[in-house]
Short mmCIF file of C-alpha atoms in Angstrom, two decimals:
data_model
loop_
_atom_site.label_atom_id
_atom_site.label_comp_id
_atom_site.label_asym_id
_atom_site.label_seq_id
_atom_site.Cartn_x
_atom_site.Cartn_y
_atom_site.Cartn_z
CA UNK A 1 -99.43 85.20 31.29
CA UNK A 2 -100.98 81.89 32.19
CA UNK A 3 -103.79 83.85 34.34
CA UNK A 4 -104.01 86.67 32.44
CA UNK A 5 -106.82 85.51 29.98
CA UNK A 6 -109.16 84.55 32.54
CA UNK A 7 -108.88 87.57 34.72
CA UNK A 8 -109.77 89.54 31.59
CA UNK A 9 -112.88 87.68 30.76
CA UNK A 10 -114.27 88.16 34.20
CA UNK A 11 -112.99 91.89 34.93
CA UNK A 12 -112.17 94.57 32.51
CA UNK A 13 -111.97 92.52 29.16
CA UNK A 14 -116.01 92.47 28.95
CA UNK A 15 -115.74 96.17 28.80
CA UNK A 16 -113.13 96.14 26.05
CA UNK A 17 -115.16 93.45 24.35
CA UNK A 18 -118.19 95.27 24.22
CA UNK A 19 -116.32 98.48 22.64
CA UNK A 20 -114.55 96.25 20.03
CA UNK A 21 -117.67 94.24 19.12
CA UNK A 22 -115.99 91.62 17.74
CA UNK A 23 -114.63 88.72 19.87
CA UNK A 24 -111.95 88.04 17.00
CA UNK A 25 -110.54 91.54 17.26
CA UNK A 26 -110.82 90.84 21.20
CA UNK A 27 -108.46 87.72 21.12
CA UNK A 28 -106.16 89.46 18.41
CA UNK A 29 -105.81 92.01 21.05
CA UNK A 30 -104.99 89.68 23.85
CA UNK A 31 -102.15 87.71 21.55
CA UNK A 32 -100.95 90.96 20.46
CA UNK A 33 -100.24 92.07 24.18
CA UNK A 34 -98.71 88.66 24.36
CA UNK A 35 -96.33 89.14 21.69
CA UNK A 36 -95.63 92.85 22.58
CA UNK A 37 -94.47 91.49 25.97
CA UNK A 38 -92.28 89.12 24.65
CA UNK A 39 -90.70 91.11 22.21
CA UNK A 40 -89.91 94.08 25.16
CA UNK A 41 -88.35 91.01 27.25
CA UNK A 42 -86.01 90.42 24.58
CA UNK A 43 -85.16 93.93 23.66
CA UNK A 44 -84.12 94.34 27.31
CA UNK A 45 -82.18 91.25 27.23
CA UNK A 46 -80.30 91.82 24.27
CA UNK A 47 -79.67 95.47 25.19
CA UNK A 48 -78.39 94.59 28.66
CA UNK A 49 -76.21 92.14 27.33
CA UNK A 50 -74.56 94.47 24.47
CA UNK A 51 -74.23 96.82 27.02
CA UNK A 52 -72.13 94.90 29.15
CA UNK A 53 -70.16 93.35 26.35
CA UNK A 54 -69.30 97.03 25.05
CA UNK A 55 -68.18 98.17 28.39
CA UNK A 56 -66.18 94.81 29.26
CA UNK A 57 -64.48 94.37 25.96
CA UNK A 58 -65.55 96.21 23.09
CA UNK A 59 -68.79 95.01 21.24
CA UNK A 60 -67.71 92.39 18.57
CA UNK A 61 -70.85 90.51 17.06
CA UNK A 62 -70.48 86.93 16.73
CA UNK A 63 -69.85 83.86 19.08
CA UNK A 64 -66.27 83.59 20.72
CA UNK A 65 -65.87 79.96 19.72
CA UNK A 66 -62.98 79.47 22.65
CA UNK A 67 -64.97 81.20 25.20
CA UNK A 68 -68.03 79.35 24.58
CA UNK A 69 -66.15 75.92 24.61
CA UNK A 70 -64.02 76.64 27.78
CA UNK A 71 -67.47 77.59 29.37
CA UNK A 72 -70.05 75.04 28.23
CA UNK A 73 -67.98 72.32 26.36
CA UNK A 74 -69.66 73.16 23.03
CA UNK A 75 -67.89 73.67 20.05
CA UNK A 76 -69.65 76.56 18.09
CA UNK A 77 -67.49 76.79 15.54
CA UNK A 78 -69.91 75.27 12.88
CA UNK A 79 -72.31 78.13 13.31
CA UNK A 80 -71.39 80.64 10.95
CA UNK A 81 -71.77 84.35 11.26
CA UNK A 82 -74.87 84.68 9.16
CA UNK A 83 -76.69 82.24 10.94
CA UNK A 84 -75.90 83.56 14.20
CA UNK A 85 -78.73 86.61 14.17
CA UNK A 86 -80.91 83.85 13.11
CA UNK A 87 -80.09 81.39 15.65
CA UNK A 88 -79.41 83.77 18.84
CA UNK A 89 -81.88 86.42 18.06
CA UNK A 90 -84.61 85.92 15.56
CA UNK A 91 -85.43 81.93 16.47
CA UNK A 92 -86.04 82.52 20.41
CA UNK A 93 -88.40 85.45 19.77
CA UNK A 94 -90.26 83.37 17.48
CA UNK A 95 -90.35 80.19 19.53
CA UNK A 96 -91.28 82.24 23.05
CA UNK A 97 -93.93 84.11 21.22
CA UNK A 98 -95.47 80.57 20.01
CA UNK A 99 -94.90 78.86 23.32
CA UNK A 100 -96.28 82.34 25.19
CA UNK A 101 -99.63 82.04 22.84
CA UNK A 102 -100.18 78.49 23.26
CA UNK A 103 -99.99 78.87 26.86
CA UNK A 104 -102.54 81.71 26.96
CA UNK A 105 -104.88 79.39 24.46
CA UNK A 106 -104.98 76.46 26.94
CA UNK A 107 -105.34 78.77 29.98
CA UNK A 108 -108.23 80.27 27.96
CA UNK A 109 -109.92 76.81 27.25
CA UNK A 110 -108.99 74.85 30.47
CA UNK A 111 -107.34 77.12 33.12
CA UNK A 112 -103.93 78.39 34.27
CA UNK A 113 -102.68 75.46 36.39
CA UNK A 114 -103.46 73.00 33.62
CA UNK A 115 -101.63 75.26 30.92
CA UNK A 116 -98.61 75.46 33.26
CA UNK A 117 -98.36 72.04 33.72
CA UNK A 118 -98.77 71.56 29.80
CA UNK A 119 -96.17 73.98 29.26
CA UNK A 120 -93.51 72.37 32.06
CA UNK A 121 -94.16 69.15 30.58
CA UNK A 122 -93.41 69.95 26.96
CA UNK A 123 -89.95 71.80 28.00
CA UNK A 124 -88.88 69.45 30.41
CA UNK A 125 -89.67 66.43 27.89
CA UNK A 126 -87.72 68.32 25.15
CA UNK A 127 -84.66 68.28 27.58
CA UNK A 128 -84.52 64.22 27.46
CA UNK A 129 -85.42 63.53 23.87
CA UNK A 130 -83.89 65.24 20.87
CA UNK A 131 -86.28 65.35 18.08
CA UNK A 132 -87.62 68.06 16.03
CA UNK A 133 -91.18 67.88 17.18
CA UNK A 134 -90.46 68.99 20.55
CA UNK A 135 -90.10 73.01 20.49
CA UNK A 136 -87.79 73.37 23.54
CA UNK A 137 -84.74 71.64 21.51
CA UNK A 138 -84.56 74.85 19.27
CA UNK A 139 -84.30 76.54 22.05
CA UNK A 140 -80.83 74.82 23.16
CA UNK A 141 -77.43 75.73 21.18
CA UNK A 142 -76.24 72.33 21.80
CA UNK A 143 -79.06 70.44 20.35
CA UNK A 144 -78.97 72.40 16.98
CA UNK A 145 -77.59 70.75 13.63
CA UNK A 146 -74.40 72.99 13.23
CA UNK A 147 -73.27 72.51 16.87
CA UNK A 148 -74.73 68.84 17.42
CA UNK A 149 -74.94 66.88 14.08
CA UNK A 150 -78.44 66.20 14.92
CA UNK A 151 -81.80 67.03 12.92
CA UNK A 152 -82.55 69.89 14.96
CA UNK A 153 -82.32 72.73 12.40
CA UNK A 154 -82.80 76.50 12.93
CA UNK A 155 -85.23 76.64 9.43
CA UNK A 156 -87.42 73.88 11.22
CA UNK A 157 -87.56 75.85 14.43
CA UNK A 158 -88.52 78.83 12.91
CA UNK A 159 -91.18 77.25 10.62
CA UNK A 160 -91.96 75.55 13.98
CA UNK A 161 -92.61 78.65 15.66
CA UNK A 162 -94.52 80.70 12.81
CA UNK A 163 -96.90 77.39 12.43
CA UNK A 164 -97.29 77.58 16.46
CA UNK A 165 -98.10 81.24 16.26
CA UNK A 166 -100.73 81.10 13.35
CA UNK A 167 -102.50 77.87 14.92
CA UNK A 168 -102.95 79.34 18.30
CA UNK A 169 -104.33 82.78 16.44
CA UNK A 170 -106.95 80.68 14.73
CA UNK A 171 -107.88 78.29 17.34
CA UNK A 172 -108.18 80.80 19.77
CA UNK A 173 -110.32 82.86 17.37
CA UNK A 174 -112.64 80.18 16.58
CA UNK A 175 -112.95 79.03 20.30
CA UNK A 176 -113.78 82.62 21.42
CA UNK A 177 -116.28 83.03 18.36
CA UNK A 178 -118.39 80.07 20.20
CA UNK A 179 -118.04 81.09 23.72
CA UNK A 180 -120.23 83.11 26.00
CA UNK A 181 -118.24 85.80 27.17
CA UNK A 182 -120.82 88.16 28.19
CA UNK A 183 -122.62 85.74 30.31
CA UNK A 184 -119.99 84.56 32.59
CA UNK A 185 -120.07 86.94 35.44
CA UNK A 186 -123.81 86.50 35.34
CA UNK A 187 -123.89 83.00 35.70
CA UNK A 188 -121.50 82.89 38.52
CA UNK A 189 -123.26 85.82 40.59
CA UNK A 190 -126.82 84.20 40.29
CA UNK A 191 -128.14 83.42 43.94
CA UNK A 192 -128.73 79.70 44.73
CA UNK A 193 -131.88 78.45 45.20
CA UNK A 194 -133.11 78.61 48.72
CA UNK A 195 -131.40 81.67 49.89
#
């Protein structure tokens, strides 16, 4: 998704912008496309996982504490069945959507390379520092408070994701309300003096 917004700005997206007559609606449409892409990705992933589980041993919702401890050496018995849906289904979708919109915003303001570097640094640093301020910690089951006892609570993760989504939507709307989108191709295609 990192190069998506700049390709839209320079090509077909300008036609859409002219038809919508609103930069805010145009930006919201780009964000909706990313949110939809994330939702479809997770739906396919969960569907295929449930299908394999159904054919393998019959579908049983919940985590197998014995199997999980054997494979990953993580004790998941502290996660109650009511939290499984939130931790394994809802929170990853919300955080992934927030991170994708953040990458889209950084790519809009700077360029795709900067957005990839920023996203990689954020997720890499999350692997080394267990702090509630880094979003990658909420995407690792072994870092969550019911498993590790750390201060990484799923409630914080969902709030973090929702705030990140809202901040990206608002910041992008403000940024695009001030950006000259229609003159972008015109300035790039002007002939140089002396030619």
